[in-house]
Coordinates of C-alpha atoms in Angstrom, one line a residue:
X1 CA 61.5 -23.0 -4.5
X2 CA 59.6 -24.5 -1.4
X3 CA 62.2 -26.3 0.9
X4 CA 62.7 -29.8 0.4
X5 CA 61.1 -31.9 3.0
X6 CA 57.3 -31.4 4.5
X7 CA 56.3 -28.5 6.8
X8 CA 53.4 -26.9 7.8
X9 CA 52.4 -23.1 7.1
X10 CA 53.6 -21.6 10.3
X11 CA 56.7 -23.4 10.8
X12 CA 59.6 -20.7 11.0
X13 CA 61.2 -22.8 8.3
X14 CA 58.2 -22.7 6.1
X15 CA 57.8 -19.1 7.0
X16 CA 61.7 -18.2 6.7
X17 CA 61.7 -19.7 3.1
X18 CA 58.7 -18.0 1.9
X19 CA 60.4 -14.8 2.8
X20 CA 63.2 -16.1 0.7
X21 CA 61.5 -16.5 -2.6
X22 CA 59.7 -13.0 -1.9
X23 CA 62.8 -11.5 -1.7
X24 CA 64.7 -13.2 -4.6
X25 CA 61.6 -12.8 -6.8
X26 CA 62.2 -8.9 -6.7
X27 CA 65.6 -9.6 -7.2
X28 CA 65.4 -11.4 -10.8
X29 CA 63.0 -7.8 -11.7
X30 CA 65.9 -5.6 -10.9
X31 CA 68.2 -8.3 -12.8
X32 CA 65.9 -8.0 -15.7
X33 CA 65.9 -4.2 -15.2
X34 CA 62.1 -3.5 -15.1
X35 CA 59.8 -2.5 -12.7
X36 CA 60.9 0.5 -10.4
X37 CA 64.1 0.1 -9.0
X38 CA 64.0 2.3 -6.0
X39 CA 60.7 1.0 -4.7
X40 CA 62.0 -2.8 -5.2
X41 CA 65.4 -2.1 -3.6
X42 CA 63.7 -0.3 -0.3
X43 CA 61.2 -2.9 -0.7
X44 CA 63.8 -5.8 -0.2
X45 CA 65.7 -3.3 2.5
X46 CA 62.3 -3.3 4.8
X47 CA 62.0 -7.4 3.8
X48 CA 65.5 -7.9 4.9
X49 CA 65.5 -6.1 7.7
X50 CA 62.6 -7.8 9.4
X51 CA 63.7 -11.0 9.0
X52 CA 67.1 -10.6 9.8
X53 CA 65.9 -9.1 13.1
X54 CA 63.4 -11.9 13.8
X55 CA 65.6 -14.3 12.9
X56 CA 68.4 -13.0 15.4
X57 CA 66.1 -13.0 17.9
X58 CA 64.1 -16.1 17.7
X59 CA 66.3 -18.4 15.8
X60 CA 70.1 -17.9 16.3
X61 CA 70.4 -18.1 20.2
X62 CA 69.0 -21.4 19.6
X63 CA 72.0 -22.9 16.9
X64 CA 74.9 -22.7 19.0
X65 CA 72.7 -24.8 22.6
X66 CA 71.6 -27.4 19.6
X67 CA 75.6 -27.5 18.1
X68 CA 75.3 -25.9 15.7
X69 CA 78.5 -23.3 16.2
X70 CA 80.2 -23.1 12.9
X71 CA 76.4 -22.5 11.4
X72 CA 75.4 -19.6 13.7
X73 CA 78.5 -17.6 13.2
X74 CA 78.5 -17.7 9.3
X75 CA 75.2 -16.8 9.2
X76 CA 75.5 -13.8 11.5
X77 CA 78.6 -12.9 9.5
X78 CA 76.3 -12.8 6.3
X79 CA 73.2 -11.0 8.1
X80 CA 76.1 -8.5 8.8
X81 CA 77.2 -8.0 5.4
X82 CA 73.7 -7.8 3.8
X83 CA 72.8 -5.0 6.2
X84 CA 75.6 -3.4 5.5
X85 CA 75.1 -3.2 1.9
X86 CA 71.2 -2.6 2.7
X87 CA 73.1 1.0 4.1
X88 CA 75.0 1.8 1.3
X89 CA 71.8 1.3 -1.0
X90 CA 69.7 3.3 0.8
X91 CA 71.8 6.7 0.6
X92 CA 72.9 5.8 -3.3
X93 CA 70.4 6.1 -6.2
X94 CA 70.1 3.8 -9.0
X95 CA 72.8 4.1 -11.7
X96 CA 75.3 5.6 -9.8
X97 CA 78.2 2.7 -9.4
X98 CA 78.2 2.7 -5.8
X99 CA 74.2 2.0 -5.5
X100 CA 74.7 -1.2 -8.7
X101 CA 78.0 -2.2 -7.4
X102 CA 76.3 -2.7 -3.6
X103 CA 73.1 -3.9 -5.3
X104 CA 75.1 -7.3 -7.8
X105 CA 77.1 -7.8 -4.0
X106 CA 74.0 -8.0 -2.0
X107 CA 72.0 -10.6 -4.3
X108 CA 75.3 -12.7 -4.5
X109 CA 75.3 -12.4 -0.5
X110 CA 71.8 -13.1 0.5
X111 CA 71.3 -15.6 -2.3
X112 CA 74.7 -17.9 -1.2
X113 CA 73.2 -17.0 2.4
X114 CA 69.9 -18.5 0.8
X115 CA 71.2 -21.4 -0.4
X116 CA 72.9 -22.5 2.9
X117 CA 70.4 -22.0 4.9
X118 CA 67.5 -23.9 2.7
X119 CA 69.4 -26.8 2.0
X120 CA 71.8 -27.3 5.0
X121 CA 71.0 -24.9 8.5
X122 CA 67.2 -25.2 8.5
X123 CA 67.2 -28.9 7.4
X124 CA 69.9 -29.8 10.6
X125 CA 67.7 -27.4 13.1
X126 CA 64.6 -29.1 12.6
X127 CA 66.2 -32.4 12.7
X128 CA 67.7 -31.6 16.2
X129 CA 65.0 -29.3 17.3
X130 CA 62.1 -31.3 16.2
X131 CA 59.4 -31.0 14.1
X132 CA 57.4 -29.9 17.2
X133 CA 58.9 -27.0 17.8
X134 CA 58.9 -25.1 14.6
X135 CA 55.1 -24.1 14.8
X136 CA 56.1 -22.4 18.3
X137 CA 59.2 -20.7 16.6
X138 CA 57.3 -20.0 14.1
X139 CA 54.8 -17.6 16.3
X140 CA 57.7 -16.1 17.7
X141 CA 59.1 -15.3 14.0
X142 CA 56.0 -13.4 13.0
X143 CA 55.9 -11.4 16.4
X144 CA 59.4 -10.4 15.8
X145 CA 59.1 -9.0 12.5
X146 CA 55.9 -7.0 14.1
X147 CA 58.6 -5.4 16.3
X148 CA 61.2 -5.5 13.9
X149 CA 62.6 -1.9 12.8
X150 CA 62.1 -1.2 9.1
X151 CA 65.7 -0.4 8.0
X152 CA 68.9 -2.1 8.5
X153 CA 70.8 -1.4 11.7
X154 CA 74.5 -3.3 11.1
X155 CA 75.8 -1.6 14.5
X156 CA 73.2 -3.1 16.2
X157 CA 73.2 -6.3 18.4
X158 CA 73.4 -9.3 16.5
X159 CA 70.5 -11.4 18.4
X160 CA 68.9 -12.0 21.0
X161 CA 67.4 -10.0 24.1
X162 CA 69.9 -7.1 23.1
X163 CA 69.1 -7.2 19.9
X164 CA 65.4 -6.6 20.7
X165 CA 65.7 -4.1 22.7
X166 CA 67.4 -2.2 20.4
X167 CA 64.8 -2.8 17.4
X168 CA 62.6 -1.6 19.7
X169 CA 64.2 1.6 20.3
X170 CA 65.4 1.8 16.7
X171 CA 62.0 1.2 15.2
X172 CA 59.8 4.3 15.6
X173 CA 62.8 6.7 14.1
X174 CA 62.5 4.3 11.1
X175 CA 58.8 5.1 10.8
X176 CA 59.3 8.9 11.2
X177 CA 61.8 8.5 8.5
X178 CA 60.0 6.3 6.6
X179 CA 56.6 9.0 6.8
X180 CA 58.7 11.9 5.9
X181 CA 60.6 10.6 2.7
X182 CA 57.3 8.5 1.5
X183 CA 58.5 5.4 1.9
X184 CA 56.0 3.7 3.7
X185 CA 53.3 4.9 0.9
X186 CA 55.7 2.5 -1.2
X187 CA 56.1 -0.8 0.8
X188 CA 53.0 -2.4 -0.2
X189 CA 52.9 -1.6 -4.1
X190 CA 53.7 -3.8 -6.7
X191 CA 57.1 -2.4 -7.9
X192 CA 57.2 -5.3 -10.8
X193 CA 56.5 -3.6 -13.8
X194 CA 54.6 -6.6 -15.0
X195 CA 50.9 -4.8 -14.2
X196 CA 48.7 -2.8 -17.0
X197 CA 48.5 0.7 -15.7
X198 CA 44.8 0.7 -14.5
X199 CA 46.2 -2.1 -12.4
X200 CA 49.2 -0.6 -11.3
X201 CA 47.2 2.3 -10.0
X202 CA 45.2 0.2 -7.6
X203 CA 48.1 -1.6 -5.7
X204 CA 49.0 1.9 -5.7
X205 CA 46.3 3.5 -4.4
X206 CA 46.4 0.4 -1.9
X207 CA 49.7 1.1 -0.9
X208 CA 49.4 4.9 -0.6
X209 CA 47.6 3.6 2.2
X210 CA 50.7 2.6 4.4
X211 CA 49.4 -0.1 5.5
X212 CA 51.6 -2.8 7.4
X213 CA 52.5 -6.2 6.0
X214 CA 48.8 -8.3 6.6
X215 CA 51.3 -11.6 7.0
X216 CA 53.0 -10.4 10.2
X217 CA 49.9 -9.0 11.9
X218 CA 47.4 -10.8 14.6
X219 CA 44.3 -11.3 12.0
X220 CA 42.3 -8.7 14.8
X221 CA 44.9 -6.2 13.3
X222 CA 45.1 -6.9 9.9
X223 CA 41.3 -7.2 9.6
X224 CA 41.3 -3.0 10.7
X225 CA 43.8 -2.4 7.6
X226 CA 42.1 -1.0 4.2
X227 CA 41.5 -3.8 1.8
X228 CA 41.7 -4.2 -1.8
X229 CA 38.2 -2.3 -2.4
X230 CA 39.1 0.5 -0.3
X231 CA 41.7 1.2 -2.8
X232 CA 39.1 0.6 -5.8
X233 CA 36.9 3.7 -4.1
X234 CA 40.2 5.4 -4.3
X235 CA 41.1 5.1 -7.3
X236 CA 37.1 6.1 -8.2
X237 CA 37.1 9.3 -6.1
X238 CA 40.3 10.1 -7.6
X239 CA 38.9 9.9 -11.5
X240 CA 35.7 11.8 -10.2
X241 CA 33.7 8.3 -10.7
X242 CA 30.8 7.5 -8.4
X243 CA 29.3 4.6 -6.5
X244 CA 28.4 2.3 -5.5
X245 CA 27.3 0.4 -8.3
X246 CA 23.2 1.1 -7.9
X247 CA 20.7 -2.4 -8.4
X248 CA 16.8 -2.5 -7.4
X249 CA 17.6 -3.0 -3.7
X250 CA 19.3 -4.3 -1.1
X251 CA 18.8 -6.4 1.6
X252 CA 20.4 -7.8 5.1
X253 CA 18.9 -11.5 6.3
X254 CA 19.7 -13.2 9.6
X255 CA 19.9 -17.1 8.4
X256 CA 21.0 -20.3 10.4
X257 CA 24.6 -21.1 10.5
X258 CA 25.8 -24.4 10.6
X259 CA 27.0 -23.8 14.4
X260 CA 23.1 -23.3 15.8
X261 CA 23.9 -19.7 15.3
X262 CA 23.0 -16.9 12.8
X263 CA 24.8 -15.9 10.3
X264 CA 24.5 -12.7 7.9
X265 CA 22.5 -13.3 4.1
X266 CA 22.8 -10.1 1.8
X267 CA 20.7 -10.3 -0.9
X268 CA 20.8 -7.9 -4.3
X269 CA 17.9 -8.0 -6.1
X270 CA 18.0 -6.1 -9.7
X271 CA 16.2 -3.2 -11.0
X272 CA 14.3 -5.4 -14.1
X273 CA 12.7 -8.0 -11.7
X274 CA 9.9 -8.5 -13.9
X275 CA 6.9 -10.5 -12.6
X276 CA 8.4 -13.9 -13.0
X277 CA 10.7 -15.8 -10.2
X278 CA 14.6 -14.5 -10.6
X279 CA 17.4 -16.8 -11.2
X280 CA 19.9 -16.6 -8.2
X281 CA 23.4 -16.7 -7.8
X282 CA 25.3 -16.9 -4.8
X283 CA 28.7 -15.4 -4.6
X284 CA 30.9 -16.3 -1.7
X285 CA 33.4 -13.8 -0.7
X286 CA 37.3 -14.4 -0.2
X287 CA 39.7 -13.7 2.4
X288 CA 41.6 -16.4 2.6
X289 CA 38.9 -17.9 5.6
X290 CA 40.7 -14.7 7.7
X291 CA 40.2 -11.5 6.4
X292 CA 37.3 -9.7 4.6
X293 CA 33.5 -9.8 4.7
X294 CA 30.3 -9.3 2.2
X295 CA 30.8 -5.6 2.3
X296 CA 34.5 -5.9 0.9
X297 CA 32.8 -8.2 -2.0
X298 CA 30.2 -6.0 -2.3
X299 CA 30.8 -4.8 -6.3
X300 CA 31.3 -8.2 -7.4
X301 CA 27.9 -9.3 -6.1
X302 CA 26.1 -5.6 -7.5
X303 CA 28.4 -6.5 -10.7
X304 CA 26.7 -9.8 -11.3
X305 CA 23.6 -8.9 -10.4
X306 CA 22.9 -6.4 -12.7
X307 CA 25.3 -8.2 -15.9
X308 CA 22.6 -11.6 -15.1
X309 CA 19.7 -10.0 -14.1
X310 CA 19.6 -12.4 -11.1
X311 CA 19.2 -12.1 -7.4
X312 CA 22.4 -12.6 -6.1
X313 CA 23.4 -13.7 -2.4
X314 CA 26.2 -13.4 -0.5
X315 CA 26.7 -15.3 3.1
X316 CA 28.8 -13.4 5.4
X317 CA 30.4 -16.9 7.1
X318 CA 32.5 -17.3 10.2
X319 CA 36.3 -16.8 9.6
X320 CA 39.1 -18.4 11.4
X321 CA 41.0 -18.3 13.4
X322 CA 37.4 -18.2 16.3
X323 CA 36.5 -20.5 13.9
X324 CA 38.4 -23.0 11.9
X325 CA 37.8 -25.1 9.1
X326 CA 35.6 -26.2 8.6
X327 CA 33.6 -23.1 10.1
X328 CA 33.3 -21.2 6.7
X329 CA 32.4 -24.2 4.6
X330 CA 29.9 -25.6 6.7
X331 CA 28.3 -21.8 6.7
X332 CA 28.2 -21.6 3.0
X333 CA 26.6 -25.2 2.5
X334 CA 23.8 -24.1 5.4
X335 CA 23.7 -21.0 3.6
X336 CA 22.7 -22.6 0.0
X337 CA 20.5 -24.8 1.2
X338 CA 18.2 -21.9 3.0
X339 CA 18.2 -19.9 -0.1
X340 CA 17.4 -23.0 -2.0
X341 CA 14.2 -23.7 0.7
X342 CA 13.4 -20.5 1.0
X343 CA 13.8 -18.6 -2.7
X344 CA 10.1 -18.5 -3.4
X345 CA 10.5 -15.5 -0.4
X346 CA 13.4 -14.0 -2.2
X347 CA 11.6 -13.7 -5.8
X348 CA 13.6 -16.7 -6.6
X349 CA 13.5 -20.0 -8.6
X350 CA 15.1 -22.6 -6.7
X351 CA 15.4 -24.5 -10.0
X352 CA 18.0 -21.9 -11.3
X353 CA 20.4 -21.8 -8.8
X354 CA 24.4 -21.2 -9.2
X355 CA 27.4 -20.6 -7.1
X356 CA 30.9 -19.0 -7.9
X357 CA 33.5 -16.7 -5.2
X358 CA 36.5 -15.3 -6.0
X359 CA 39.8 -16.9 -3.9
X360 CA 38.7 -19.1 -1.5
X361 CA 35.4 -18.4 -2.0
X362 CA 36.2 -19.6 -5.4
X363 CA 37.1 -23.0 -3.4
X364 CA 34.1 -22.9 -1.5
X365 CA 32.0 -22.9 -4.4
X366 CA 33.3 -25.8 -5.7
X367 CA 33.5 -27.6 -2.6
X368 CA 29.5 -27.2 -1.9
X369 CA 29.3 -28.4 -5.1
X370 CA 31.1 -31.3 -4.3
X371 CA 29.1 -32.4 -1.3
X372 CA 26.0 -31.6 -3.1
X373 CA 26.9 -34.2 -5.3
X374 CA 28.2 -36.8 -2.7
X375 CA 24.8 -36.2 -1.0
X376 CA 23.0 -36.6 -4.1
X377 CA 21.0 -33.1 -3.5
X378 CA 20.4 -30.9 -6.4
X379 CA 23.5 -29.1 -7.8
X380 CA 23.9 -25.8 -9.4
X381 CA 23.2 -24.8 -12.7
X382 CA 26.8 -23.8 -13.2
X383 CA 29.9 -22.4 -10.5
X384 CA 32.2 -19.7 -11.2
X385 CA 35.7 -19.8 -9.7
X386 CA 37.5 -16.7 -9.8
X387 CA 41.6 -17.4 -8.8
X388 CA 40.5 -20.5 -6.4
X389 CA 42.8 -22.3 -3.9
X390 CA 42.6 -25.4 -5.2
X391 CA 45.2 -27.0 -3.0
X392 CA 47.3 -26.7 0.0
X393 CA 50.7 -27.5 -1.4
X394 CA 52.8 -24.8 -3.1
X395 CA 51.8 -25.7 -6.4
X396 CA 53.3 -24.8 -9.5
X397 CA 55.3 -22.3 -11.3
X398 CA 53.1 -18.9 -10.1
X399 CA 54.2 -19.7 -6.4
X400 CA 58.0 -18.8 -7.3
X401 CA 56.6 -16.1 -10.4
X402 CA 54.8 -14.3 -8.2
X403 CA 55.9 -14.7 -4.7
X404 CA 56.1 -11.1 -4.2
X405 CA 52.9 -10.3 -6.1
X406 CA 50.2 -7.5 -4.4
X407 CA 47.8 -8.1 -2.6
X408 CA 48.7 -11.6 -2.3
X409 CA 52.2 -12.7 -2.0
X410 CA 53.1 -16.1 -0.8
X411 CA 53.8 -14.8 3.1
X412 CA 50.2 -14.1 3.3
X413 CA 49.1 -16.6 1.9
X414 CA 51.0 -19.5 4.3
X415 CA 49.9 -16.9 7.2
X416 CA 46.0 -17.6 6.3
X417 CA 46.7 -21.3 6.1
X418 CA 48.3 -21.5 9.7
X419 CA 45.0 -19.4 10.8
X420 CA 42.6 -21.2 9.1
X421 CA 44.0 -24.9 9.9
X422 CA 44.8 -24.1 13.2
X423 CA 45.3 -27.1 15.2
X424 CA 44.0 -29.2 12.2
X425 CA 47.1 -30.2 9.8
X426 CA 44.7 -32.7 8.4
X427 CA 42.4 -30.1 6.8
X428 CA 45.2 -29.5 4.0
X429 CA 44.0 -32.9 2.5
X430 CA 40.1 -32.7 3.0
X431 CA 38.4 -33.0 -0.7
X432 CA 36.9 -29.1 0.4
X433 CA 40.1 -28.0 0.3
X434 CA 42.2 -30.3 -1.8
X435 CA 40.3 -30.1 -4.5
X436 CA 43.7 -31.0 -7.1
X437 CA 43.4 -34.6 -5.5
X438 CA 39.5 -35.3 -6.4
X439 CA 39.2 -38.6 -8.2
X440 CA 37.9 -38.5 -12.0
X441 CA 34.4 -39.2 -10.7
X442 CA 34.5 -36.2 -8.2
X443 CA 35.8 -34.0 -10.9
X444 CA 33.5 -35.5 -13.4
X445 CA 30.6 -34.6 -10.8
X446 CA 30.6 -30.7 -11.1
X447 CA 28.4 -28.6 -13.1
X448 CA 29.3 -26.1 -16.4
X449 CA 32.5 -24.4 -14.5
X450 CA 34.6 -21.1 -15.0
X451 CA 37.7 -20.8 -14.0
X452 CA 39.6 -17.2 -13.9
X453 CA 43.0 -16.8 -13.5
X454 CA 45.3 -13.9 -13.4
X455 CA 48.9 -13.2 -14.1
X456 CA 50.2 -11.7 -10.9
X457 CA 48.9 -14.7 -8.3
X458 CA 50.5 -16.9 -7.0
X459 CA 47.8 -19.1 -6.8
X460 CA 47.4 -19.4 -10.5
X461 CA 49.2 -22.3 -11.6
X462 CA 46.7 -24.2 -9.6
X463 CA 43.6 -22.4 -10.6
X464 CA 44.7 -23.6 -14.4
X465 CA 45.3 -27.2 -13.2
X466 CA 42.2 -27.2 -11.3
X467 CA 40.2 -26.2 -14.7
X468 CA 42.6 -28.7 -16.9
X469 CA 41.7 -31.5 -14.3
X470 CA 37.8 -30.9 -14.5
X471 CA 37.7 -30.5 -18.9
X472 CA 39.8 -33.9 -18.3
X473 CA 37.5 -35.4 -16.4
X474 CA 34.5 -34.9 -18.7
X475 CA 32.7 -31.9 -16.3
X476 CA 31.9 -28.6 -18.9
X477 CA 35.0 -26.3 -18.4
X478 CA 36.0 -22.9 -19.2
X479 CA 38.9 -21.2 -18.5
X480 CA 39.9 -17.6 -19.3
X481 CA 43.2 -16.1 -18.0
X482 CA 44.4 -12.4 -17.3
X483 CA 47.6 -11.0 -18.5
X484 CA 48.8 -7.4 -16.7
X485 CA 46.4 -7.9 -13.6
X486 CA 46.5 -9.1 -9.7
X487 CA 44.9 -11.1 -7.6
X488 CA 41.3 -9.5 -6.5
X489 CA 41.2 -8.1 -9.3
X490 CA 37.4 -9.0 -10.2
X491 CA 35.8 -6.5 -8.4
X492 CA 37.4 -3.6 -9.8
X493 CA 35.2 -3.2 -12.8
X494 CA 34.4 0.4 -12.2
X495 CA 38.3 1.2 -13.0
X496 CA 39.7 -1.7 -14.3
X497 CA 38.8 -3.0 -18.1
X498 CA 40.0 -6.6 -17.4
X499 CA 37.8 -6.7 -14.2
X500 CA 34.9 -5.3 -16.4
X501 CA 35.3 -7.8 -18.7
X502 CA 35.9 -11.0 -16.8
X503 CA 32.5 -10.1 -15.0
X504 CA 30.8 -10.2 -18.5
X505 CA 32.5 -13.9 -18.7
X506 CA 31.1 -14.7 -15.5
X507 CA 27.5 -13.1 -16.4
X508 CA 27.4 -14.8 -20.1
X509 CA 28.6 -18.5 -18.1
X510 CA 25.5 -18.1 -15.5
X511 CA 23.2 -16.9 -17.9
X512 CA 23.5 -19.2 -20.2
X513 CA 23.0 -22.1 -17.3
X514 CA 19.6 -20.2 -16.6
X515 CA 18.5 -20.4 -20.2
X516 CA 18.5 -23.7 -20.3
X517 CA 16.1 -24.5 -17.5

């Protein structure tokens, strides 16, 4: 559950409980006995190691100079025990009494540990270390766990500069060991059991990877880490499949921004052009406003624009944290309105315009919707939101279900928040962002909408309010949902039958918008 009182994203509380429901998460799979039970348990052991470490380092020196005593030594004591039974379950296998005997002991531990600390320890720090500080403790967390070693070390210090000294010594022997048993190719799968196999195999093939967690990186780093369509081409080279996807051409424009810059336009134009002006469809990539660019979208957008037989565009906007919100929507609305101007030069008909993205560019779509409409300018023909953020909070059911869902957990998503708002808490409750609090007329305001949602996101609970809210309101809504897949899922057509077939959903909902103009 998300703690009981407000924080932002990057506060080491926020950050220390979304760590929590990550962990526990994996913990009710291995209770239920599915999903892989060695990858989840060295899946928790790397978890729990880094933020025991970070939190040693950062946050337990702190306890005993704010009185907190009696809190800071039961909590070491428990750290100690965890690790401790982290050992024991890394040299045991499943089914052997010693590895399930350690394994029912360590979820009782860290869960009681859990408990205390959510509703009692981090509660009394922030209230004598104030609010204020927790964003700075918060960067120190995240830098931590970026030096933290990737197994448990009980005999090591318990905190502070001791302690990170010897995480720094114990961490590259942890990698070699990791590297030479294959345990790193397993740390960033999705060891749930609750994905189809064609699924499966792309968090796989995105894990074989060995990448390193996105949510504990500097986004410089994590933006050099393969992303979720380099393990799509993977998957494709490994079944002998080719691409990319061919359409007629395409194209590379330099367009205004909305900072008096330029800003990057690709436009796919498809094979049957005909003689006639083309409908258009721009498709806004995702990223969380951090990570990612047109080229990692680029199958959705030759998807759609071969499935509609319309150009489609895709603006390549500025991404925080250089540039914060609202950088990336301001891009997107300059970005429709040139297309809209200037289609005639595209082969386009500005008449038969529509907008969709998948995650937040999902959100962005709907939000240039929304000003379009405030600003009483022509809106599109129809939007398409593939797994939007449709709020801020941590809404609903899917951010406890699939906390520890791939590529997505609920770490990286607070981590792109705190980029993206950086310095601006407010954001959170702009109507581009917030788009669960629009008033009945805002909803009511949007053109024919699709919504897709997926099973393993945690951001689905509030795609499906988002599409309840609009059908309530009046606005022309459908939703379809995705049992067995992940988030970014859409662009995996070429290897993935669910991704295949929600593009034909997004195609039929856009074409049928064209046909009636």
């Amino acid at each position: 559950m998300a703690l009981s009182y407000p924080t932002q994203p990057g506060d080491i509380d926020h950050l220390i409980a979304d760590d929590h429901a990550i962990v526990d998460r994996q913990f009710q799979h291995l209770e239920a006995g599915r999903g892989n039970r060695r990858v989840l348990v060295d899946q928790i052991s790397f978890e729990l190691a880094a933020h025991a470490f970070a939190e040693e380092v950062v946050l337990y020196p702190i306890w005993p100079e704010i009185g907190m005593t009696d809190e800071h030594d039961d909590a070491e004591h428990e750290h100690q025990q965890i690790k401790e039974l982290l050992v024991v379950l890394g040299k045991t296998e499943p089914g052997e009494p010693e590895f399930e005997e350690s394994l029912t002991t360590l979820i009782q531990v860290t869960r009681h540990h859990v408990d205390d600390e959510e509703n009692d320890e981090l509660p009394q720090f922030r209230a004598k270390a104030g609010a204020e500080r927790m964003a700075e403790l918060g960067k120190d967390f995240l830098t931590n766990k970026r030096e933290a070693p990737t197994r448990p070390h009980p005999h090591a210090p318990s905190e502070g500069f001791a302690e990170k000294v010897a995480g720094m010594l114990g961490k590259p022997l942890d990698m070699v060991r990791d590297m030479a048993s294959g345990r790193q190719k397993e740390l960033a799968t999705d060891a749930s059991g609750l994905l189809n196999p064609q699924a499966q195999a792309i968090v796989d093939a995105l894990s074989s990877f060995g990448p390193l967690p996105f949510e504990v990186l500097k986004p410089e780093q994590a933006r050099k880490q393969p992303g979720p369509d380099d393990a799509v081409k993977k998957v494709m080279a490994d079944r002998g499949i080719s691409g990319p996807e061919p359409v007629g051409s395409v194209q590379d424009l330099k367009i205004p921004n909305g900072a008096d810059g330029e800003q990057t336009l690709r436009v796919y134009t498809p094979s049957n052009a005909g003689d006639g002006p083309l409908p258009i469809v721009m498709w806004v990539h995702g990223g969380g406003w951090v990570l990612f660019d047109i080229d990692t979208y680029d199958a959705s957008c030759r998807g759609l624009c071969n499935k509609t037989n319309a150009i489609v565009v895709s603006p390549d906007y500025r991404r925080a944290p250089e540039a914060v919100f609202p950088a990336s929507h301001d891009d997107v609305l300059t970005a429709w309105t040139w297309v809209r101007e200037n289609a005639g030069q595209l082969g386009g008909d500005p008449d038969r315009m529509a907008i969709g993205g998948e995650s937040v560019g999902g959100t962005m779509a709907a939000a240039t919707s929304l000003q379009l409409a405030a600003n009483g300018q022509p809106t599109p023909v129809a939007q398409v939101c593939v797994y939007p953020l449709t709020t801020a909070e941590q809404f609903g059911e899917s951010m406890e279900d699939a906390a520890d869902g791939r590529p997505l957990n609920r770490a990286l998503l607070s981590w792109m928040a705190m980029h993206a708002f950086q310095g601006k808490p407010e954001a959170a409750t702009d109507p581009r962002i917030a788009l669960l609090d629009w008033t009945p007329a805002q909803r009511a305001s949007m053109p024919p909408t699709l919504v897709i949602t997926d099973e393993r996101d945690v951001l689905r609970s509030q795609g499906q309010q988002f599409a309840r809210d609009l059908e309530a309101a009046g606005a022309p809504t459908t939703h379809r949902y995705f049992a067995g897949v992940m988030h970014e899922f859409f662009g995996a057509a070429a290897v993935l039958d669910e991704a295949e077939q929600a593009q034909q959903d997004a195609a039929a909902h856009l074409t049928r918008a064209f046909s009636t103009r």
